PDB file of C-alpha atoms in Angstrom:
ATOM      1  CA  UNK A  24     -10.389 -26.823 -16.872  1.00 46.00           C
ATOM      2  CA  UNK A  25      -8.666 -29.905 -15.550  1.00 53.00           C
ATOM      3  CA  UNK A  26      -5.343 -29.360 -17.300  1.00 55.00           C
ATOM      4  CA  UNK A  27      -5.782 -32.683 -19.103  1.00 52.00           C
ATOM      5  CA  UNK A  28      -5.618 -32.567 -22.900  1.00 52.00           C
ATOM      6  CA  UNK A  29      -8.854 -34.076 -24.231  1.00 52.00           C
ATOM      7  CA  UNK A  30      -8.378 -33.464 -27.934  1.00 54.00           C
ATOM      8  CA  UNK A  31      -7.471 -36.431 -30.095  1.00 55.00           C
ATOM      9  CA  UNK A  32      -5.885 -34.358 -32.882  1.00 57.00           C
ATOM     10  CA  UNK A  33      -2.422 -32.913 -32.377  1.00 59.00           C
ATOM     11  CA  UNK A  34      -1.994 -29.211 -33.057  1.00 56.00           C
ATOM     12  CA  UNK A  35       1.039 -27.157 -33.961  1.00 53.00           C
ATOM     13  CA  UNK A  36       1.566 -23.940 -32.056  1.00 56.00           C
ATOM     14  CA  UNK A  37       2.909 -21.484 -34.553  1.00 65.00           C
ATOM     15  CA  UNK A  38       2.621 -17.987 -35.901  1.00 70.00           C
ATOM     16  CA  UNK A  39       1.411 -17.744 -39.480  1.00 87.00           C
ATOM     17  CA  UNK A  40      -0.740 -15.299 -41.353  1.00 92.00           C
ATOM     18  CA  UNK A  41      -3.753 -16.385 -43.382  1.00 94.00           C
ATOM     19  CA  UNK A  42      -6.489 -14.758 -45.421  1.00 96.00           C
ATOM     20  CA  UNK A  43     -10.040 -15.492 -44.264  1.00 97.00           C
ATOM     21  CA  UNK A  44     -13.169 -14.685 -46.234  1.00 96.00           C
ATOM     22  CA  UNK A  45     -16.633 -15.154 -44.774  1.00 96.00           C
ATOM     23  CA  UNK A  46     -18.897 -16.907 -47.297  1.00 92.00           C
ATOM     24  CA  UNK A  47     -21.105 -14.533 -49.334  1.00 89.00           C
ATOM     25  CA  UNK A  48     -18.810 -11.591 -48.511  1.00 91.00           C
ATOM     26  CA  UNK A  49     -16.145 -10.235 -50.821  1.00 91.00           C
ATOM     27  CA  UNK A  50     -13.718  -8.858 -48.216  1.00 94.00           C
ATOM     28  CA  UNK A  51     -10.684 -10.901 -47.204  1.00 94.00           C
ATOM     29  CA  UNK A  52      -9.253 -10.418 -43.732  1.00 96.00           C
ATOM     30  CA  UNK A  53      -5.644 -11.026 -42.707  1.00 95.00           C
ATOM     31  CA  UNK A  54      -5.579 -13.039 -39.459  1.00 95.00           C
ATOM     32  CA  UNK A  55      -2.936 -14.657 -37.287  1.00 94.00           C
ATOM     33  CA  UNK A  56      -2.964 -18.450 -37.103  1.00 93.00           C
ATOM     34  CA  UNK A  57      -2.123 -19.406 -33.521  1.00 92.00           C
ATOM     35  CA  UNK A  58      -2.750 -23.171 -33.680  1.00 91.00           C
ATOM     36  CA  UNK A  59      -3.069 -25.408 -36.688  1.00 92.00           C
ATOM     37  CA  UNK A  60      -4.021 -29.060 -37.004  1.00 92.00           C
ATOM     38  CA  UNK A  61      -5.056 -31.236 -39.930  1.00 93.00           C
ATOM     39  CA  UNK A  62      -8.704 -30.680 -38.951  1.00 94.00           C
ATOM     40  CA  UNK A  63      -8.819 -26.986 -38.054  1.00 95.00           C
ATOM     41  CA  UNK A  64      -7.168 -23.864 -36.721  1.00 94.00           C
ATOM     42  CA  UNK A  65      -7.353 -21.160 -34.104  1.00 95.00           C
ATOM     43  CA  UNK A  66      -7.137 -17.678 -35.573  1.00 95.00           C
ATOM     44  CA  UNK A  67      -6.931 -14.195 -34.153  1.00 95.00           C
ATOM     45  CA  UNK A  68      -7.875 -10.913 -35.760  1.00 94.00           C
ATOM     46  CA  UNK A  69     -10.350  -8.071 -36.005  1.00 93.00           C
ATOM     47  CA  UNK A  70     -12.631  -9.936 -38.424  1.00 94.00           C
ATOM     48  CA  UNK A  71     -16.341  -9.792 -37.584  1.00 93.00           C
ATOM     49  CA  UNK A  72     -17.231 -13.452 -37.434  1.00 94.00           C
ATOM     50  CA  UNK A  73     -19.919 -15.571 -35.754  1.00 95.00           C
ATOM     51  CA  UNK A  74     -20.173 -19.188 -34.717  1.00 97.00           C
ATOM     52  CA  UNK A  75     -21.553 -21.208 -37.629  1.00 96.00           C
ATOM     53  CA  UNK A  76     -20.263 -18.872 -40.371  1.00 96.00           C
ATOM     54  CA  UNK A  77     -18.924 -20.673 -43.418  1.00 97.00           C
ATOM     55  CA  UNK A  78     -15.429 -19.419 -44.272  1.00 97.00           C
ATOM     56  CA  UNK A  79     -12.701 -19.825 -46.855  1.00 97.00           C
ATOM     57  CA  UNK A  80      -9.185 -19.851 -45.382  1.00 96.00           C
ATOM     58  CA  UNK A  81      -6.130 -19.319 -47.568  1.00 95.00           C
ATOM     59  CA  UNK A  82      -2.980 -20.772 -45.995  1.00 92.00           C
ATOM     60  CA  UNK A  83       0.418 -20.420 -47.644  1.00 85.00           C
ATOM     61  CA  UNK A  84       1.712 -23.618 -49.272  1.00 83.00           C
ATOM     62  CA  UNK A  85      -1.657 -25.283 -48.516  1.00 89.00           C
ATOM     63  CA  UNK A  86      -4.051 -23.132 -50.539  1.00 92.00           C
ATOM     64  CA  UNK A  87      -7.725 -22.431 -49.963  1.00 95.00           C
ATOM     65  CA  UNK A  88      -9.641 -24.527 -47.449  1.00 96.00           C
ATOM     66  CA  UNK A  89     -13.352 -24.336 -46.638  1.00 96.00           C
ATOM     67  CA  UNK A  90     -14.607 -24.662 -43.088  1.00 96.00           C
ATOM     68  CA  UNK A  91     -17.052 -23.549 -40.400  1.00 97.00           C
ATOM     69  CA  UNK A  92     -16.497 -21.309 -37.388  1.00 97.00           C
ATOM     70  CA  UNK A  93     -16.764 -23.552 -34.321  1.00 97.00           C
ATOM     71  CA  UNK A  94     -16.322 -20.903 -31.608  1.00 97.00           C
ATOM     72  CA  UNK A  95     -15.579 -17.216 -31.097  1.00 97.00           C
ATOM     73  CA  UNK A  96     -14.090 -15.528 -28.025  1.00 96.00           C
ATOM     74  CA  UNK A  97     -13.082 -11.861 -28.248  1.00 94.00           C
ATOM     75  CA  UNK A  98     -10.725 -11.637 -31.251  1.00 95.00           C
ATOM     76  CA  UNK A  99      -9.940 -15.368 -31.312  1.00 96.00           C
ATOM     77  CA  UNK A 100     -11.931 -18.024 -33.130  1.00 97.00           C
ATOM     78  CA  UNK A 101     -11.801 -21.689 -34.064  1.00 97.00           C
ATOM     79  CA  UNK A 102     -12.398 -23.022 -37.560  1.00 97.00           C
ATOM     80  CA  UNK A 103     -13.174 -26.683 -38.319  1.00 97.00           C
ATOM     81  CA  UNK A 104     -12.032 -27.546 -41.843  1.00 96.00           C
ATOM     82  CA  UNK A 105     -14.383 -29.483 -44.134  1.00 96.00           C
ATOM     83  CA  UNK A 106     -11.501 -31.647 -45.369  1.00 94.00           C
ATOM     84  CA  UNK A 107      -8.315 -32.528 -43.523  1.00 94.00           C
ATOM     85  CA  UNK A 108      -5.141 -30.784 -44.650  1.00 93.00           C
ATOM     86  CA  UNK A 109      -1.430 -31.504 -44.241  1.00 90.00           C
ATOM     87  CA  UNK A 110      -0.757 -28.987 -41.473  1.00 87.00           C
ATOM     88  CA  UNK A 111       2.980 -29.655 -41.629  1.00 85.00           C
ATOM     89  CA  UNK A 112       3.108 -28.283 -45.170  1.00 83.00           C
ATOM     90  CA  UNK A 113       2.028 -24.881 -43.822  1.00 80.00           C
ATOM     91  CA  UNK A 114       5.357 -24.760 -41.988  1.00 75.00           C
ATOM     92  CA  UNK A 115       7.306 -25.459 -45.172  1.00 73.00           C
ATOM     93  CA  UNK A 116       9.251 -22.556 -46.677  1.00 68.00           C
ATOM     94  CA  UNK A 117       7.241 -20.757 -49.311  1.00 60.00           C
ATOM     95  CA  UNK A 118       8.648 -20.194 -52.786  1.00 57.00           C
ATOM     96  CA  UNK A 119       7.365 -18.743 -56.016  1.00 48.00           C
ATOM     97  CA  UNK A 120       5.404 -21.871 -56.924  1.00 47.00           C
ATOM     98  CA  UNK A 121       5.420 -23.618 -53.555  1.00 44.00           C
ATOM     99  CA  UNK A 122       7.590 -26.551 -54.720  1.00 44.00           C
ATOM    100  CA  UNK A 123      11.037 -25.061 -55.297  1.00 44.00           C
ATOM    101  CA  UNK A 124      12.502 -26.338 -52.009  1.00 42.00           C
ATOM    102  CA  UNK A 125      11.114 -29.834 -52.710  1.00 43.00           C
ATOM    103  CA  UNK A 126      12.762 -29.981 -56.135  1.00 42.00           C
ATOM    104  CA  UNK A 127      16.158 -28.787 -54.966  1.00 43.00           C
ATOM    105  CA  UNK A 128      16.142 -31.079 -51.944  1.00 46.00           C
ATOM    106  CA  UNK A 129      17.583 -28.348 -49.732  1.00 46.00           C
ATOM    107  CA  UNK A 130      16.697 -24.985 -48.307  1.00 47.00           C
ATOM    108  CA  UNK A 131      17.980 -21.696 -49.648  1.00 47.00           C
ATOM    109  CA  UNK A 132      20.749 -20.030 -47.680  1.00 48.00           C
ATOM    110  CA  UNK A 133      20.479 -16.722 -49.561  1.00 51.00           C
ATOM    111  CA  UNK A 134      20.121 -14.758 -46.325  1.00 52.00           C
ATOM    112  CA  UNK A 135      23.000 -16.411 -44.552  1.00 56.00           C
ATOM    113  CA  UNK A 136      26.166 -14.517 -43.614  1.00 58.00           C
ATOM    114  CA  UNK A 137      29.250 -15.319 -45.726  1.00 57.00           C
ATOM    115  CA  UNK A 138      31.332 -18.193 -44.355  1.00 63.00           C
ATOM    116  CA  UNK A 139      34.486 -16.046 -44.313  1.00 68.00           C
ATOM    117  CA  UNK A 140      34.484 -12.344 -43.501  1.00 67.00           C
ATOM    118  CA  UNK A 141      35.617  -9.992 -46.278  1.00 66.00           C
ATOM    119  CA  UNK A 142      39.218  -8.901 -46.235  1.00 72.00           C
ATOM    120  CA  UNK A 143      39.772  -5.422 -44.807  1.00 72.00           C
ATOM    121  CA  UNK A 144      41.956  -4.685 -47.866  1.00 75.00           C
ATOM    122  CA  UNK A 145      38.794  -4.700 -50.014  1.00 70.00           C
ATOM    123  CA  UNK A 146      36.837  -2.298 -47.799  1.00 69.00           C
ATOM    124  CA  UNK A 147      36.819   1.456 -48.428  1.00 69.00           C
ATOM    125  CA  UNK A 148      36.609   4.196 -45.873  1.00 71.00           C
ATOM    126  CA  UNK A 149      33.645   6.516 -45.897  1.00 70.00           C
TER     127      UNK A 149
END
């Protein structure tokens, strides 16, 4: 290794989960997505997979993508997608139909703390 990046496709380092199914097998396996680009991904998991296997990858907000296993090393593996995807959409917040945040034009703040703390007069002692 020279430490020089030789790949022409940019990748996003991230932590996502995806479902992977090896072609001609019915079992789906939950794997961690460590790197994702428009042309492929690096996954990690206990799936029994070999170089050259055809796979179907289901990524949230992207959907199902077909590809081939390019390499395998221990529990990590690389998948080259048959068709390029929009890897940035995998980072988008997921919603019930995948387009709710796009329609509203903003993100949900449902899990945000209230802007003003509640008055102690309204609290009860336990």
